[in-house]
Coordinates of N, CA and C in Angstrom, one line a residue:
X291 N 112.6 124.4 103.6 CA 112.9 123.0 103.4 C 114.2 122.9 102.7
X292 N 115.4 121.6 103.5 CA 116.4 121.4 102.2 C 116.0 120.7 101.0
X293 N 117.1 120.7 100.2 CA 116.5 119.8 99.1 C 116.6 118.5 99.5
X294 N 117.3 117.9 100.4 CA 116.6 116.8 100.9 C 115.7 116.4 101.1
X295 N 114.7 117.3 101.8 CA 113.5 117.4 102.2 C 112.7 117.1 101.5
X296 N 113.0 118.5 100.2 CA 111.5 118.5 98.9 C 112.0 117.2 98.2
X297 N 113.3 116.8 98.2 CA 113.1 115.4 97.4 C 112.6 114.4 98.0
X298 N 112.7 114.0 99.1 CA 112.2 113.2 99.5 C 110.1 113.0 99.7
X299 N 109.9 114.4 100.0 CA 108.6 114.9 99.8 C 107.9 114.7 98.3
X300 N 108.8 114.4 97.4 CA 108.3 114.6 96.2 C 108.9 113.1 95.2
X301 N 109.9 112.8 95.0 CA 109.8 111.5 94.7 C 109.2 110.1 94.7
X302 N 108.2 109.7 95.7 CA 107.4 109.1 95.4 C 106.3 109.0 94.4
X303 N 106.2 110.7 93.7 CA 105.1 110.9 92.6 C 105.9 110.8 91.9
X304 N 107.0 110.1 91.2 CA 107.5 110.3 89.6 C 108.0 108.4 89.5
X305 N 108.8 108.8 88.4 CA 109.0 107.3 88.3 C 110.5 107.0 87.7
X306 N 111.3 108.6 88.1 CA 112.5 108.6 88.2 C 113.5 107.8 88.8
X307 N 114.1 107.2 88.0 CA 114.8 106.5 89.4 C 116.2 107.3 90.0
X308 N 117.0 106.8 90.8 CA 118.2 108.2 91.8 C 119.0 108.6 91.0
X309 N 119.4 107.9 89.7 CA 120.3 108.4 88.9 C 119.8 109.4 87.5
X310 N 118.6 109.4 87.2 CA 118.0 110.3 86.2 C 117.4 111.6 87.6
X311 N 117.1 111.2 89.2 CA 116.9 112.6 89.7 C 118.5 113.6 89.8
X312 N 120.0 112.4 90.4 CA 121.2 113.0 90.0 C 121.4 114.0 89.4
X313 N 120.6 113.4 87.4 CA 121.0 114.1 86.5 C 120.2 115.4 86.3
X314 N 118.8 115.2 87.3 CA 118.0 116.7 87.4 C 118.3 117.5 88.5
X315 N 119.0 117.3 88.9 CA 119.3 118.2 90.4 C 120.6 118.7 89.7
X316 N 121.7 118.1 89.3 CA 123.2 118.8 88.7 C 122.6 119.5 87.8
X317 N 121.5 119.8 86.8 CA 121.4 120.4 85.8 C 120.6 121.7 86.4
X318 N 120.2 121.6 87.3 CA 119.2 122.7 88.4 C 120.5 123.4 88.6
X319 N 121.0 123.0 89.5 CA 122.5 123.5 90.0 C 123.2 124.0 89.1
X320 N 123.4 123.6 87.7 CA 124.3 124.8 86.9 C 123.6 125.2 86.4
X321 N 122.6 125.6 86.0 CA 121.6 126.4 85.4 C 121.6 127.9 86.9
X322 N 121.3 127.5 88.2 CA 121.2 128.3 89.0 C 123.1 128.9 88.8
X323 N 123.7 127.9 88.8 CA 125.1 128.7 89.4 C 125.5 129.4 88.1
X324 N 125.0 129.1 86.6 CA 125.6 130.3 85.6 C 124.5 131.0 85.1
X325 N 123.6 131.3 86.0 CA 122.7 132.4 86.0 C 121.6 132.2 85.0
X326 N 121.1 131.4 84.4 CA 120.5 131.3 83.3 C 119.0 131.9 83.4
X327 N 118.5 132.4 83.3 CA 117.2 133.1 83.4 C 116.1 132.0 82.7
X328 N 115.1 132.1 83.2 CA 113.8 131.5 82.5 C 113.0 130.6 83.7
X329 N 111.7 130.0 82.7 CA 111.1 129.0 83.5 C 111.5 128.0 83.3
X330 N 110.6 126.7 84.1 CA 111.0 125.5 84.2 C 110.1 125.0 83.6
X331 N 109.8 123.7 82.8 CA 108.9 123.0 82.2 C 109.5 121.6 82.3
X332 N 107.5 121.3 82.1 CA 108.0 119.5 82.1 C 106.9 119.2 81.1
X333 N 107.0 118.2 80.4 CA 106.4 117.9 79.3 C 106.6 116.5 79.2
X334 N 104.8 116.0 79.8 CA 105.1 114.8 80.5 C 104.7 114.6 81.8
X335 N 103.7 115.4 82.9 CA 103.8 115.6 84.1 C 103.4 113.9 85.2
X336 N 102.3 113.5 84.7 CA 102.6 111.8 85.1 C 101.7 112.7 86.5
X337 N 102.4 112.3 87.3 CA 101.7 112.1 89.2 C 102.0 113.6 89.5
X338 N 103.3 114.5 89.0 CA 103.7 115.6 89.4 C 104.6 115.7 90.7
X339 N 105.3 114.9 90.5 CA 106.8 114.9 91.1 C 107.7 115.6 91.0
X340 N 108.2 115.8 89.7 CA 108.6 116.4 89.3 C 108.9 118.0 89.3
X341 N 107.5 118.4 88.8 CA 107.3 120.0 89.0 C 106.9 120.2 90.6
X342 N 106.5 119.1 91.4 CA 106.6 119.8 92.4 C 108.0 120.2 93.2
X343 N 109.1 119.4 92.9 CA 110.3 119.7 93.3 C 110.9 120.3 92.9
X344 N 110.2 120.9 91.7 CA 110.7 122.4 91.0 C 110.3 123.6 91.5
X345 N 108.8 123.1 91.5 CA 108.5 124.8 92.4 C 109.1 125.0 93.4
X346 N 108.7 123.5 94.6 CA 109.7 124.2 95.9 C 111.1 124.7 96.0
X347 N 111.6 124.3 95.1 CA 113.3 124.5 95.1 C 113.6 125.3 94.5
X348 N 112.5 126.0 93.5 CA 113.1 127.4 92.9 C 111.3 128.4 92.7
X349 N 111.0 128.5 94.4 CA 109.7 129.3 94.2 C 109.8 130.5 93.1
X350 N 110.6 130.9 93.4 CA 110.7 132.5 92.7 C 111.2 132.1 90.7
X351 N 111.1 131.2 90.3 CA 110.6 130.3 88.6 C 109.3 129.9 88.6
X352 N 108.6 130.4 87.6 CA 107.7 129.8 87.0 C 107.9 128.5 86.7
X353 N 106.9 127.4 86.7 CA 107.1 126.0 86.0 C 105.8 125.8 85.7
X354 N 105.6 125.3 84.6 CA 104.8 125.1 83.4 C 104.8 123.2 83.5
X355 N 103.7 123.0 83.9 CA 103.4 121.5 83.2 C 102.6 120.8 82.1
X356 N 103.2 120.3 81.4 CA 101.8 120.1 80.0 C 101.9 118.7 80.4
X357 N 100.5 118.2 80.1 CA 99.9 116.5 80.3 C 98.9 116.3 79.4
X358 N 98.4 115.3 78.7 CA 97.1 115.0 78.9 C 96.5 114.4 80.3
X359 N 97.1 114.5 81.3 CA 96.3 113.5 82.6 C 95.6 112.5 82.3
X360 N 94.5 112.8 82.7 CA 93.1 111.4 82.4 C 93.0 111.1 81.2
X361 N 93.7 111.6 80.2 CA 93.6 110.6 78.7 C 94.5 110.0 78.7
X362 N 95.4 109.9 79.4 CA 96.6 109.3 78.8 C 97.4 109.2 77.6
X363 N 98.4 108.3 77.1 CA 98.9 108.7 75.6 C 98.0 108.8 74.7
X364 N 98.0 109.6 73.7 CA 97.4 109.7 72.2 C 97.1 108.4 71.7
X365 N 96.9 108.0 70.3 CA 96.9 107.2 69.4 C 98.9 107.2 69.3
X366 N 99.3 105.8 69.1 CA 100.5 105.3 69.0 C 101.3 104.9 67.4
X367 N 102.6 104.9 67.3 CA 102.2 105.1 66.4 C 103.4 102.9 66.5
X368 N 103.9 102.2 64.6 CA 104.5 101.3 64.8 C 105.7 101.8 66.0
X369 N 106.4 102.9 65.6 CA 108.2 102.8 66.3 C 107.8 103.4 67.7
X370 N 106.3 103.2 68.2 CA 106.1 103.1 69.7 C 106.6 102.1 70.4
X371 N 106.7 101.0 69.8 CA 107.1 99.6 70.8 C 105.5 99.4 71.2
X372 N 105.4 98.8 72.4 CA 104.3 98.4 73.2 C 103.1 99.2 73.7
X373 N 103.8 100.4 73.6 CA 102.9 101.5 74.3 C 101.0 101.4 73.5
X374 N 100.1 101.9 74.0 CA 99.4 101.7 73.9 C 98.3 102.9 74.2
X375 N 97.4 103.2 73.4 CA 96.5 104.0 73.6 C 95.6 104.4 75.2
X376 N 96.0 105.5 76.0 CA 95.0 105.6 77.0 C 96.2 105.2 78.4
X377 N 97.4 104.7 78.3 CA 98.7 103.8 79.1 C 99.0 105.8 79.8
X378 N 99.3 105.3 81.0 CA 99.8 106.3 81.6 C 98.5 107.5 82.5
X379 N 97.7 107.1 82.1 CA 96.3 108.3 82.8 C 97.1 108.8 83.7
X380 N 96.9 109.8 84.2 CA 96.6 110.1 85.9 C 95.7 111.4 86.1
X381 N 94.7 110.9 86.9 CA 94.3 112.7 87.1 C 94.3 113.9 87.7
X382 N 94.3 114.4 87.0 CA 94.5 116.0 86.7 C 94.3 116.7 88.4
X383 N 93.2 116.0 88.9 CA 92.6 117.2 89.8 C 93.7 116.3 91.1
X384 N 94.0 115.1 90.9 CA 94.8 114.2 92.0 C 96.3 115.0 92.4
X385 N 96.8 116.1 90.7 CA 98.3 116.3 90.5 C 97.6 117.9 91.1
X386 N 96.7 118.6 90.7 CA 96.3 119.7 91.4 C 96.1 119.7 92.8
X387 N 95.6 119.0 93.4 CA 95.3 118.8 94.9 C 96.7 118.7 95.7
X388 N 97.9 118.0 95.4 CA 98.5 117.2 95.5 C 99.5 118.7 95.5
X389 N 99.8 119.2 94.5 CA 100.7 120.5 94.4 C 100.1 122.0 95.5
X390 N 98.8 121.9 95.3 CA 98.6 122.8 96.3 C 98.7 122.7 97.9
X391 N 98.5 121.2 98.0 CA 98.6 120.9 99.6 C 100.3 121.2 99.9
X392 N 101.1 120.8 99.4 CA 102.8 120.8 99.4 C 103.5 122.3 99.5
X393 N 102.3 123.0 98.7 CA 103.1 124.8 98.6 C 103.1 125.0 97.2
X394 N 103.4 124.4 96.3 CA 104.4 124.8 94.7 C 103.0 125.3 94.1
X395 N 103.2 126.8 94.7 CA 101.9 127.9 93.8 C 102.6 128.1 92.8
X396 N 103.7 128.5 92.3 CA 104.6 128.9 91.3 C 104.2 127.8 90.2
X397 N 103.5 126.6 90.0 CA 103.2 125.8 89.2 C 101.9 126.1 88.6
X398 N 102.3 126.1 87.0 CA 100.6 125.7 86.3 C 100.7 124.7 85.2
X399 N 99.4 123.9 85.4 CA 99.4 122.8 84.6 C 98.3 123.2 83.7
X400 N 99.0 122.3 82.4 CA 98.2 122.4 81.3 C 97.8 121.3 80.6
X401 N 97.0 120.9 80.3 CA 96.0 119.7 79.9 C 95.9 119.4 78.5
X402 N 96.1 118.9 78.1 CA 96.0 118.5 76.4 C 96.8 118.0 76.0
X403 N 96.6 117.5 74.4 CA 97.6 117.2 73.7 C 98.6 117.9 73.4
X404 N 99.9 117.8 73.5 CA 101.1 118.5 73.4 C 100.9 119.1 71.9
X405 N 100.3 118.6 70.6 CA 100.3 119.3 69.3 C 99.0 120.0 69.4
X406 N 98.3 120.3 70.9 CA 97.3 121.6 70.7 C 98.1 122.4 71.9
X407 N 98.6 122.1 72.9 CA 98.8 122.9 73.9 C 100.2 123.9 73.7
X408 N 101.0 122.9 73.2 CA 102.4 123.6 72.6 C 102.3 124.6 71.5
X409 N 101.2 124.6 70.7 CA 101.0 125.3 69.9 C 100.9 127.1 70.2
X410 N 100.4 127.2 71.8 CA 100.1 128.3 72.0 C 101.4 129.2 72.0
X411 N 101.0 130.4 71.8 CA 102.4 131.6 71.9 C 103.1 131.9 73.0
X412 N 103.8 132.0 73.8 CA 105.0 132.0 74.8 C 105.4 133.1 74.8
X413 N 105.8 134.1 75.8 CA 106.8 135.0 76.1 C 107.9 134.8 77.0
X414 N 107.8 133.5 77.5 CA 108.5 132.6 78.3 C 109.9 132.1 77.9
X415 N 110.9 132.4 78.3 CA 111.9 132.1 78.1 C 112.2 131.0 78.7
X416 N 112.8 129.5 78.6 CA 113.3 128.3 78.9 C 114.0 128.3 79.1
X417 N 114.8 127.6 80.6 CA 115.9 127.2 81.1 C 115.7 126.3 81.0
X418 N 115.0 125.3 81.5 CA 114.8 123.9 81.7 C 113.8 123.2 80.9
X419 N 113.7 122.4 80.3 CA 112.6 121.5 79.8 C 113.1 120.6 80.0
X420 N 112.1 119.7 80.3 CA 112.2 118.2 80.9 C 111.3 117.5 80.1
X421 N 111.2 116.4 78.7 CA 110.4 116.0 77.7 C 110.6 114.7 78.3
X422 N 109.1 114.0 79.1 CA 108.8 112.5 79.0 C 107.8 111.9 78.5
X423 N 107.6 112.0 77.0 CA 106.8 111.7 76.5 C 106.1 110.1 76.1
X424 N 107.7 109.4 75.8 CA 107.8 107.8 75.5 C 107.4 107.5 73.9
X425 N 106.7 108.5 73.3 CA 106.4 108.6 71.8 C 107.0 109.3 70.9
X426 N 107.0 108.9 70.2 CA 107.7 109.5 68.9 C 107.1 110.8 68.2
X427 N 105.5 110.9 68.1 CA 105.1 111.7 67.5 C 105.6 113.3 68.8
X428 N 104.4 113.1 69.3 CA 104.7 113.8 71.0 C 105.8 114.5 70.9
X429 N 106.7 114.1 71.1 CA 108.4 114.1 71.8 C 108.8 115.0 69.9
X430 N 108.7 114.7 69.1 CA 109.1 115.4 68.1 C 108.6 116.5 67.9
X431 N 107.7 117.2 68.4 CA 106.9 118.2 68.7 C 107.0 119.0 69.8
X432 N 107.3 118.1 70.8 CA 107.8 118.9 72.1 C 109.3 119.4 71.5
X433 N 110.0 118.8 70.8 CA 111.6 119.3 70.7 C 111.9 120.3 70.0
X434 N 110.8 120.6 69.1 CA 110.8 121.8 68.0 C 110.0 122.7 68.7
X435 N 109.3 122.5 70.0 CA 108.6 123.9 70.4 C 109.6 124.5 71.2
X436 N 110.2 123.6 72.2 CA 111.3 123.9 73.0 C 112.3 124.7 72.1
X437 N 113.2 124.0 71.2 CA 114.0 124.7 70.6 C 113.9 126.1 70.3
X438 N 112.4 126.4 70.1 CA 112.7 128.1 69.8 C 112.5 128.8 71.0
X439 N 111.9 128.1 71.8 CA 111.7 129.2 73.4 C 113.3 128.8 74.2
X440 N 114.2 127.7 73.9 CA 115.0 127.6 74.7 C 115.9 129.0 75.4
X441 N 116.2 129.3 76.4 CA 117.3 130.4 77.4 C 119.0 130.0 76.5
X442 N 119.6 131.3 76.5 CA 121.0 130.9 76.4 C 121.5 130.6 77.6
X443 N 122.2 128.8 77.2 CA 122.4 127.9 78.3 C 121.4 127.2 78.6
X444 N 120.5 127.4 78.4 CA 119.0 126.6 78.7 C 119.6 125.0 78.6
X445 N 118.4 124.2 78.8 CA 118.9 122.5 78.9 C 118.0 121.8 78.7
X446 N 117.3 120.8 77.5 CA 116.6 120.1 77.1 C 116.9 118.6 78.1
X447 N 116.1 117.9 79.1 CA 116.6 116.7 79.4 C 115.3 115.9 78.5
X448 N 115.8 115.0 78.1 CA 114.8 114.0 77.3 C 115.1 112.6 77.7
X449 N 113.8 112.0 78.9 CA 113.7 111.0 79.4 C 113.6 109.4 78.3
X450 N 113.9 108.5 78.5 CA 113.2 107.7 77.6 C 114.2 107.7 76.6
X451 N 115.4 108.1 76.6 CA 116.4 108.4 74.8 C 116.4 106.9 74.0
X452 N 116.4 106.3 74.7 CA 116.6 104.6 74.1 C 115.5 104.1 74.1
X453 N 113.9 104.9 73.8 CA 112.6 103.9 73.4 C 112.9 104.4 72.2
X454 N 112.1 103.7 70.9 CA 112.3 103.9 69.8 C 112.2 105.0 69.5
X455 N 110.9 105.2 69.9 CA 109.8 106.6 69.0 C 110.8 107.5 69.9
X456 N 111.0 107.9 71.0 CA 111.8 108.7 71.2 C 113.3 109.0 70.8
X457 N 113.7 108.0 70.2 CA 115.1 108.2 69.7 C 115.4 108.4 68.5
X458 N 114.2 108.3 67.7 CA 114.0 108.5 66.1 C 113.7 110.6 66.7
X459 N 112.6 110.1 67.4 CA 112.4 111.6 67.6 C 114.0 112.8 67.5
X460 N 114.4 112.2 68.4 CA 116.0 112.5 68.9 C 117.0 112.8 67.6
X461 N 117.1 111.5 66.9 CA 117.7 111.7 66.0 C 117.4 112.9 64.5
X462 N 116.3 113.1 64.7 CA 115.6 114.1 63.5 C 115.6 115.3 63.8
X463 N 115.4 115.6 65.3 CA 115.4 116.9 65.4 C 117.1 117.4 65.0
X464 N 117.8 117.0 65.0 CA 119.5 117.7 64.5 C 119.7 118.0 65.7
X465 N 119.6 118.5 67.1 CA 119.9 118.8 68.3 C 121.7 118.4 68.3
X466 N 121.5 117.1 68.3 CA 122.8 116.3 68.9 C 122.5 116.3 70.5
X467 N 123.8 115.0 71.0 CA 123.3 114.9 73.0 C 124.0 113.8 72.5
X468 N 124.6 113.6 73.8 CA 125.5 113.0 74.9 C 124.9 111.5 74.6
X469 N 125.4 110.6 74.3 CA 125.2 109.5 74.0 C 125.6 108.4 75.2
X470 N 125.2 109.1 76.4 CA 125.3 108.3 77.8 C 124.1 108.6 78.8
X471 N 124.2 107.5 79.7 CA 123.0 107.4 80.9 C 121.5 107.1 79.8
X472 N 120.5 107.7 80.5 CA 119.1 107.3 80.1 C 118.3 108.4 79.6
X473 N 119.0 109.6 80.1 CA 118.3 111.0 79.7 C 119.3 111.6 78.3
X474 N 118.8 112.5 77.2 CA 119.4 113.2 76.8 C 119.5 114.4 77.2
X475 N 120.4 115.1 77.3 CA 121.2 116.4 77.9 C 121.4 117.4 76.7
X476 N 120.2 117.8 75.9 CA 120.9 119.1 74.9 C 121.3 120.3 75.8
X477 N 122.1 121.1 75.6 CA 122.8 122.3 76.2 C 122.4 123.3 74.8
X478 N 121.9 124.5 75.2 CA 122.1 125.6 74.6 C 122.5 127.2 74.8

């Protein structure tokens, strides 16, 4: 398949709009063209759009998805804004069915809260993490696990940079990023 193809095959499950997929396809593209080694992750998986246009477009990477699925967000916290306890579900077995019918075996999803699932130990090296959490707690937790598994050259995109909780998050981790578009772009 081109990547026309898988995108088009796969965009309807996310909630990306053409200029935040732009910004994940150029970052695919130089990660592939300066050799970067690692897997791909999403943190955040939603419907599984995403990772599925990752498996297909780079079978031979691992890609890792962490969700709660059917719980949806955690407990929220004030600098959430509106978000709301349970907001976001999708299930689990809908994003499983859904990846195996398409091809993207190279994917595994993982289920829980990001401060029990992130917790586990890694031998995985990161090229790619892709953090859509929308929360502050979440997303500050996703950025300190990533940071130590990150690939040299690896690439943090962080959806959401302009919701509160996420940009408090942003701002604390010391990272630094590009103070344009809707995603943040850390480079390492």
């Amino acid at each position: 398949m081109t990547d026309s193809e898988i995108y088009d095959l796969c965009r309807g499950r996310t909630m990306f709009e053409s200029y935040r997929w732009t910004t994940l396809r150029e970052t695919l593209c130089d990660l592939t063209a300066y050799g970067v080694a690692g897997c791909l992750v999403e943190i955040g998986v939603h419907a599984g759009g995403i990772l599925g246009y990752m498996g297909l477009r780079y079978p031979d990477r691992k890609c890792f998805g962490y969700c709660r699925f059917d719980d949806g967000f955690p407990d929220v916290g004030p600098m959430d804004g509106s978000f709301s306890r349970g907001m976001m579900a999708y299930p689990l077995s809908n994003v499983q069915d859904w990846l195996s019918h398409i091809g993207a075996t190279n994917v595994t999803l993982i289920k829980g809260d990001v401060h029990d699932t992130l917790n586990e130990p890694t031998t995985e090296q990161i090229a790619l993490a892709i953090i859509d959490l929308n929360l502050y707690l979440p997303t500050k937790h996703a950025l300190a696990w990533c940071r130590k598994h990150m690939a040299s050259r690896g690439v943090i995109l962080v959806d959401d940079k302009d919701f509160s909780g996420v940009k408090l998050a942003l701002e604390e981790s010391g990272l630094g990023w590009p103070n344009e578009g809707y995603m943040a772009k850390i480079k390492f």
